[in-house]
Each structure stands twice: as C-alpha cells, then as structure tokens.
Amino acid sequence: MNAPTQGWVVIAGLGPGDEALITSQVRDALAQATDVVGYIPYVRRIAPRDGLTLHESDNRVELDRAAHALDMAAQGRRVVVVSSGDPGVFAMASALFEALEAGPEAWRELDIQVLPGITAMLAAAARIGAPLGHDFCAINLSDNLKPWALIETRLRAAGGAGFAMAFYNPRSKSRPHQFARALEILREECGGDTLISFARAVSTEEERIVTVTLDEATPDMADMRTVVIVGNRDTRRVGRFVYTPRSAE
Amino acid sequence: MNAPTQGWVVIAGLGPGDEALITSQVRDALAQATDVVGYIPYVRRIAPRDGLTLHESDNRVELDRAAHALDMAAQGRRVVVVSSGDPGVFAMASALFEALEAGPEAWRELDIQVLPGITAMLAAAARIGAPLGHDFCAINLSDNLKPWALIETRLRAAGGAGFAMAFYNPRSKSRPHQFARALEILREECGGDTLISFARAVSTEEERIVTVTLDEATPDMADMRTVVIVGNRDTRRVGRFVYTPRSAE
C-alpha cells in the first residue's frame, strides 16, 4: 500500500460473520483506513475509533457507494469498502469496477486493491462437511440484475452436467414463488433424492443448518440470510456430515 | 473445540500462500495442535515448535493421510490436516470424509471440524479485479478421478449457459494435450474474444498474472501452480483490471 498521504481504495471481505474468519490482511487495511463505506449491517461490524469515519448506506445503492469511495480516495482518503464474505462473489468488487468504468478517467490511476474473504458458500460448506468437494457452480438466484429465464437455464445446465451448486440470495419477500420453481427444476434435473443443505447465518449465534433431500425441501427453508447448497448424485451423509466425493464416473 | 485431553481433527485451509491470508481461526487451531499432517509443501509452511510433530506426505496419498489423521485423533492427539487454499475446494476435506466412511464406526464420533480458507480462485480473482462477479463454476481439469469426457461435458454446459469459470489443476506433464482441447471447446462455446486470465502462484513472490483473449491463449500459459479464470461474454477490462458485471441480459 502507498504512503499514508496518498489516497487508496481497498474492497475488503469481512467473511460470513465470525471475527475469527477475517484475514490479517483485511484487519491491517481497516487499521490504516480513514473511511469505511458499506451496507449498514457490514459497517456496523467495524469498531469505531478516532480518525475513522464510518459511512453506512442502504442496500441496492452499490454504484453510488462505490463512486463515493472512489471520489474520497481521489481526494487523498484511505477508504475501505466492506463486503460480507468475499467481495468478488456477488458483492462489492464488481460494483466498484462498474463505477470506475463510468467515472472520470483519472480514477483509473487510483491505488485500488481487492482483498479476498471467506465467502458464505465456503463457510457453509465447511460447517456441513464437504458438499462442494467436486466441480460446482455458484449462482445468484436474485433476478434483480438478470432475467429469471436465464437463472432457469443455468439451473438446468448445472444440474444436467452433474455440478454441485451453491445459491446466494435464494429467496426474498418480493419474489416468493421463484425459489419453489427452482426446487422443481432441481428435482427434474438432479433427482428427488439429491441432498440439499440450507445454511442460515453461518458462523453467527443464529447459525442454523438443515440438510434434507430435494423431495423433502420446501421454499420456506430459505430466506435472504441463507446459502443453499445442492449436491450432485454422489453426495451423501457420513455420520453428522454431508460430503461430495472427489471422484465421478 | 474439546478439552486438550480429548483428540480431534481439524481440516484447515492455509490460503494461497501469503501468511496474511490465513484466518485467526486456523492460526488458533495450529497453536493447539499436537500433530500436523499434509502434502509436503503445505506442511513446510508450518513453523516447527516443541510439542508439535509435523507429518509430511506425498501427493496422491490423500486417503492414507486422512486415515492417519483420524487414527491419531482416536488416540487422543490434536491433529490439523493442512490444505492449501480452502479444504473444501478440490482439497483434503472430501478425502477425509471418504476415509471416515471407509474406516471404523467409532471414528464417526470423533470431534471433526473443517475450517475454511481463501481458495485459489478467489485470491486470483481479487488480484485480477472481479472476473467472478457474476454466476460462475469451479472445475477441476484433472482427469485423475473422473473421465475426461465428463470434463468436456461440463465445459460445454458452463460455457453455453454463460457462466464465468475457474479451473484448478489445468495442466500437468502427464496430460499435455487436454488443456489445449479445453481451450478449443471454450472458444467454440464462449467466443474467441472472451477474456481468460492465468494466475500463477498468487500471493507468493512468484506471482504472475496474464490476461488475454481465448483466441490468444496457448496451453503453455498454464501449469499446475496456475488457476485459470475465464469470463463470460460481458467480462471486460477497466484500467489494469478485469471484471464481470453483476447484470446480464
């Protein structure tokens, strides 16, 4: 990182919730920052201190937040944009580069770094066992930024080719029927006896993990704080764990 | 974790190489361990100390190593199985559960935990920008444990449905032609102007990152220390970064 007089932007992953899952690289960036920006619940995970300004913003204003961060860095501030999990997985890194592309040419010379974090699906997988131990896909089930038909195409492609799958943003109040439809497609493509795990609020006090078959799964098992992991045909239980073998036919 | 007199197994992710990318949860487990087992180069990342026995083993003996770890835990040892990256992504977690399934019933009562780490594709993505910022797949290109035809099926399914992709173990001396074939399939499915990044030894002193188009890509750009990331049709450059937008049509 540059000398303190030079501005920079770091897009940092805070992991799924437990402070023990934050890397020391991210801790160091936070210790050097003058400003932290992010969605309200993520900024509230940062301890206030002298010399640090916390900028909370609402959900769905990612581009404004990113532009604000870049603008502050251009003025010499040391800015950390905080994401839950990993910033590169359905989080703030892409939004920041979209803002960079749309913004003044001079922003492209800024010192910008992405610092990885433990993304929700891998924290969930670790608690479940090893359900993503073979080839897998990560799919954002929200249709805010893409058509639902494309999500259906991807579910069929992934299920048909035997990928395990992790779903982010599986369900929200504004689209209650879509996750039911996703479960229908998965039953068709993967078979009703395939295992599906619902991992809510992993690594926090509210953590709750449930594994059932696709035939037993109901839409209300997921909410927006849940990561859903679907195995492939070989995924199975051993003791209290669920894992996907490394090999396939 | 249990009291020190009780044995346990932790399968821990050491991240891609930089010590600043290890979580404090993994550091704590290593500090409490009596034994560390793993593939030689990963065990060599652990500082020796009194009371800690380091057990190095060769590549391709994952099941033996896992059984050894479980056996030591059953005898009351506190064992950390170390993986590079995240243990749940093409690493030791699945192998350990395979050994658990094949071993004595009593092993299933052992205290076993998986601790996530920063997996290579997400460390690489962070250095590149945000190439996995939309739906993506992770595929192990080695045909040690699955037929090559299945890998081709998955490349076509993922490319055809517009997933970005990350490839582990893209190329080895024993199968020099397969990665060339993978590039051919990707050109057909994704288009020759799609961006592909080769990220070698990310976060180490030998880190080298190259981004070209699929038309420009040659097999010798990858080796076994390389993670390869292929974007989707919207993946593009902004300044020195490569990113995949959050939205799709």
CSV table of C-alpha atoms in Angstrom, one decimal, chain A residues 34-246:
chain,number,residue,atom,x,y,z
A,34,THR,CA,-9.6,6.9,7.3
A,35,ASP,CA,-13.1,5.9,5.9
A,36,VAL,CA,-15.2,2.8,5.8
A,37,VAL,CA,-18.1,2.6,3.5
A,38,GLY,CA,-20.7,-0.2,3.0
A,39,TYR,CA,-24.1,-1.6,3.6
A,40,ILE,CA,-25.4,-0.8,7.1
A,41,PRO,CA,-25.0,-4.2,8.8
A,42,TYR,CA,-21.5,-4.7,7.4
A,43,VAL,CA,-20.3,-1.2,8.5
A,44,ARG,CA,-21.7,-1.9,12.0
A,45,ARG,CA,-19.2,-4.8,12.3
A,46,ILE,CA,-16.3,-2.2,12.3
A,47,ALA,CA,-15.2,-0.9,15.7
A,48,PRO,CA,-15.3,2.9,15.8
A,49,ARG,CA,-12.0,4.7,16.6
A,50,ASP,CA,-10.6,8.2,16.4
A,51,GLY,CA,-9.7,9.2,12.8
A,52,LEU,CA,-12.1,6.7,11.2
A,53,THR,CA,-15.3,7.9,9.6
A,54,LEU,CA,-18.0,5.2,9.1
A,55,HIS,CA,-20.3,5.7,6.1
A,56,GLU,CA,-23.3,3.5,6.2
A,57,SER,CA,-25.5,3.1,3.2
A,58,ASP,CA,-28.7,1.2,2.3
A,59,ASN,CA,-29.0,-1.9,0.2
A,60,ARG,CA,-29.3,-1.5,-3.6
A,61,VAL,CA,-27.2,1.7,-3.8
A,62,GLU,CA,-24.0,-0.2,-4.6
A,63,LEU,CA,-22.9,2.1,-7.5
A,64,ASP,CA,-23.4,5.3,-5.5
A,65,ARG,CA,-21.4,3.8,-2.6
A,66,ALA,CA,-18.6,2.7,-5.0
A,67,ALA,CA,-18.5,6.2,-6.6
A,68,HIS,CA,-18.4,7.8,-3.2
A,69,ALA,CA,-15.4,5.5,-2.2
A,70,LEU,CA,-13.5,6.3,-5.4
A,71,ASP,CA,-14.2,10.0,-5.0
A,72,MET,CA,-12.9,10.1,-1.4
A,73,ALA,CA,-9.7,8.2,-2.5
A,74,ALA,CA,-9.2,10.7,-5.3
A,75,GLN,CA,-9.2,13.4,-2.5
A,76,GLY,CA,-6.5,11.5,-0.6
A,77,ARG,CA,-8.6,9.5,1.8
A,78,ARG,CA,-7.8,5.8,2.7
A,79,VAL,CA,-11.1,4.1,2.1
A,80,VAL,CA,-12.1,0.5,2.8
A,81,VAL,CA,-15.3,-0.7,1.1
A,82,VAL,CA,-16.6,-3.5,3.2
A,83,SER,CA,-18.4,-6.6,1.9
A,84,SER,CA,-19.7,-9.6,3.8
A,85,GLY,CA,-18.0,-12.8,2.7
A,86,ASP,CA,-15.7,-12.3,-0.3
A,87,PRO,CA,-16.0,-9.0,-2.2
A,88,GLY,CA,-15.7,-10.8,-5.6
A,89,VAL,CA,-18.6,-13.1,-5.1
A,90,PHE,CA,-22.0,-11.4,-5.6
A,91,ALA,CA,-20.7,-8.4,-3.6
A,92,MET,CA,-19.0,-5.0,-3.9
A,93,ALA,CA,-16.0,-5.7,-6.2
A,94,SER,CA,-17.9,-5.7,-9.5
A,95,ALA,CA,-19.9,-2.7,-8.4
A,96,LEU,CA,-16.7,-0.8,-7.8
A,97,PHE,CA,-15.3,-1.6,-11.2
A,98,GLU,CA,-18.6,-0.6,-12.8
A,99,ALA,CA,-18.4,2.7,-11.0
A,100,LEU,CA,-14.7,3.0,-12.1
A,101,GLU,CA,-15.7,2.4,-15.7
A,102,ALA,CA,-18.5,5.0,-15.6
A,103,GLY,CA,-16.4,7.6,-13.7
A,104,PRO,CA,-13.7,10.2,-14.5
A,105,GLU,CA,-10.7,8.8,-16.4
A,106,ALA,CA,-8.4,10.0,-13.6
A,107,TRP,CA,-10.0,7.4,-11.2
A,108,ARG,CA,-8.3,4.6,-13.2
A,109,GLU,CA,-4.9,5.7,-11.8
A,110,LEU,CA,-6.0,5.3,-8.2
A,111,ASP,CA,-4.5,2.7,-5.9
A,112,ILE,CA,-7.2,0.1,-5.8
A,113,GLN,CA,-7.0,-3.4,-4.3
A,114,VAL,CA,-9.4,-6.2,-3.7
A,115,LEU,CA,-8.7,-8.2,-0.5
A,116,PRO,CA,-10.4,-11.6,-0.5
A,117,GLY,CA,-12.5,-13.0,2.3
A,118,ILE,CA,-14.3,-16.3,3.3
A,119,THR,CA,-17.4,-16.3,1.1
A,120,ALA,CA,-20.6,-17.6,2.5
A,121,MET,CA,-20.8,-20.8,0.5
A,122,LEU,CA,-17.4,-22.0,1.6
A,123,ALA,CA,-18.1,-21.1,5.3
A,124,ALA,CA,-21.4,-23.1,4.9
A,125,ALA,CA,-19.7,-26.0,3.2
A,126,ALA,CA,-17.1,-26.2,6.0
A,127,ARG,CA,-19.9,-26.5,8.6
A,128,ILE,CA,-21.8,-29.1,6.5
A,129,GLY,CA,-18.8,-31.2,5.7
A,130,ALA,CA,-17.6,-31.1,2.1
A,131,PRO,CA,-20.6,-30.7,-0.1
A,132,LEU,CA,-18.6,-28.7,-2.7
A,133,GLY,CA,-15.8,-31.2,-2.9
A,134,HIS,CA,-16.3,-31.8,-6.6
A,135,ASP,CA,-17.0,-29.5,-9.5
A,136,PHE,CA,-19.5,-26.9,-8.5
A,137,CYS,CA,-21.4,-23.7,-9.6
A,138,ALA,CA,-22.2,-20.5,-7.6
A,139,ILE,CA,-25.5,-18.9,-8.8
A,140,ASN,CA,-27.2,-15.8,-7.5
A,141,LEU,CA,-30.9,-16.6,-7.5
A,142,SER,CA,-32.0,-13.0,-7.4
A,143,ASP,CA,-33.5,-11.7,-10.6
A,144,ASN,CA,-32.8,-8.0,-9.7
A,145,LEU,CA,-30.0,-7.8,-12.3
A,146,LYS,CA,-30.8,-10.7,-14.8
A,147,PRO,CA,-33.9,-12.3,-16.2
A,148,TRP,CA,-35.4,-15.2,-14.3
A,149,ALA,CA,-35.3,-17.3,-17.5
A,150,LEU,CA,-31.5,-17.1,-17.5
A,151,ILE,CA,-31.4,-18.4,-14.0
A,152,GLU,CA,-33.6,-21.4,-15.1
A,153,THR,CA,-31.3,-22.1,-18.0
A,154,ARG,CA,-28.3,-22.1,-15.6
A,155,LEU,CA,-30.0,-24.4,-13.1
A,156,ARG,CA,-30.7,-26.9,-15.9
A,157,ALA,CA,-27.2,-26.6,-17.3
A,158,ALA,CA,-25.6,-27.1,-14.0
A,159,GLY,CA,-27.9,-29.9,-12.8
A,160,GLY,CA,-27.8,-31.7,-16.1
A,161,ALA,CA,-24.0,-31.7,-16.1
A,162,GLY,CA,-23.7,-33.0,-12.6
A,163,PHE,CA,-22.3,-29.9,-10.9
A,164,ALA,CA,-22.9,-29.4,-7.2
A,165,MET,CA,-24.4,-25.9,-6.7
A,166,ALA,CA,-24.4,-23.1,-4.2
A,167,PHE,CA,-27.2,-20.4,-4.3
A,168,TYR,CA,-26.9,-16.9,-2.9
A,169,ASN,CA,-30.0,-14.8,-2.3
A,170,PRO,CA,-32.3,-17.7,-2.7
A,171,ARG,CA,-35.5,-16.1,-1.6
A,172,SER,CA,-37.0,-12.7,-0.8
A,173,LYS,CA,-40.4,-11.4,0.1
A,174,SER,CA,-40.7,-9.7,-3.3
A,175,ARG,CA,-40.4,-13.0,-5.2
A,176,PRO,CA,-41.8,-15.8,-3.1
A,177,HIS,CA,-42.6,-18.2,-6.0
A,178,GLN,CA,-39.2,-18.3,-7.7
A,179,PHE,CA,-37.4,-20.5,-5.2
A,180,ALA,CA,-40.3,-23.0,-5.4
A,181,ARG,CA,-39.8,-23.1,-9.1
A,182,ALA,CA,-36.0,-23.5,-8.7
A,183,LEU,CA,-36.6,-26.6,-6.4
A,184,GLU,CA,-38.9,-28.1,-9.1
A,185,ILE,CA,-36.3,-27.7,-11.8
A,186,LEU,CA,-33.6,-29.2,-9.5
A,187,ARG,CA,-35.8,-32.2,-8.8
A,188,GLU,CA,-36.2,-32.7,-12.5
A,189,GLU,CA,-32.5,-32.3,-13.3
A,190,CYS,CA,-30.8,-33.9,-10.3
A,191,GLY,CA,-33.4,-36.4,-8.9
A,192,GLY,CA,-35.5,-36.0,-5.8
A,193,ASP,CA,-33.1,-37.9,-3.6
A,194,THR,CA,-30.3,-35.5,-4.1
A,195,LEU,CA,-29.2,-33.8,-0.8
A,196,ILE,CA,-29.8,-30.1,-0.3
A,197,SER,CA,-28.5,-28.1,2.7
A,198,PHE,CA,-29.9,-24.8,4.0
A,199,ALA,CA,-27.2,-22.9,5.9
A,200,ARG,CA,-28.5,-19.7,7.6
A,201,ALA,CA,-26.3,-17.0,9.2
A,202,VAL,CA,-23.3,-19.3,9.2
A,203,SER,CA,-20.7,-18.6,11.9
A,204,THR,CA,-23.0,-16.3,13.9
A,205,GLU,CA,-25.1,-17.0,17.0
A,206,GLU,CA,-28.1,-17.6,14.8
A,207,GLU,CA,-26.5,-20.2,12.7
A,208,ARG,CA,-28.9,-23.0,11.7
A,209,ILE,CA,-28.0,-25.8,9.2
A,210,VAL,CA,-30.6,-28.3,7.9
A,211,THR,CA,-30.0,-31.0,5.2
A,212,VAL,CA,-32.8,-32.8,3.5
A,213,THR,CA,-33.5,-34.4,0.1
A,214,LEU,CA,-34.8,-32.3,-2.8
A,215,ASP,CA,-38.1,-34.1,-2.4
A,216,GLU,CA,-38.3,-33.0,1.2
A,217,ALA,CA,-37.2,-29.4,0.6
A,218,THR,CA,-39.8,-26.6,0.9
A,219,PRO,CA,-39.3,-23.0,-0.1
A,220,ASP,CA,-39.7,-21.7,3.4
A,221,MET,CA,-36.4,-23.4,4.4
A,222,ALA,CA,-34.6,-20.5,2.9
A,223,ASP,CA,-34.6,-16.7,3.4
A,224,MET,CA,-32.2,-14.0,2.3
A,225,ARG,CA,-29.7,-14.9,5.1
A,226,THR,CA,-29.5,-18.5,3.8
A,227,VAL,CA,-26.9,-20.0,1.5
A,228,VAL,CA,-28.3,-23.1,-0.2
A,229,ILE,CA,-26.0,-26.0,-1.3
A,230,VAL,CA,-27.2,-28.8,-3.6
A,231,GLY,CA,-25.0,-31.8,-4.0
A,232,ASN,CA,-24.6,-34.0,-7.0
A,233,ARG,CA,-25.8,-37.6,-7.4
A,234,ASP,CA,-22.9,-38.9,-5.4
A,235,THR,CA,-23.3,-36.5,-2.4
A,236,ARG,CA,-24.0,-38.5,0.7
A,237,ARG,CA,-24.0,-38.5,4.5
A,238,VAL,CA,-21.3,-39.9,6.7
A,239,GLY,CA,-22.0,-39.5,10.4
A,240,ARG,CA,-23.3,-36.0,11.0
A,241,PHE,CA,-21.6,-34.7,7.8
A,242,VAL,CA,-22.5,-34.3,4.2
A,243,TYR,CA,-19.9,-34.6,1.5
A,244,THR,CA,-19.4,-35.0,-2.2
A,245,PRO,CA,-16.7,-37.5,-3.2
A,246,ARG,CA,-13.7,-36.3,-5.3
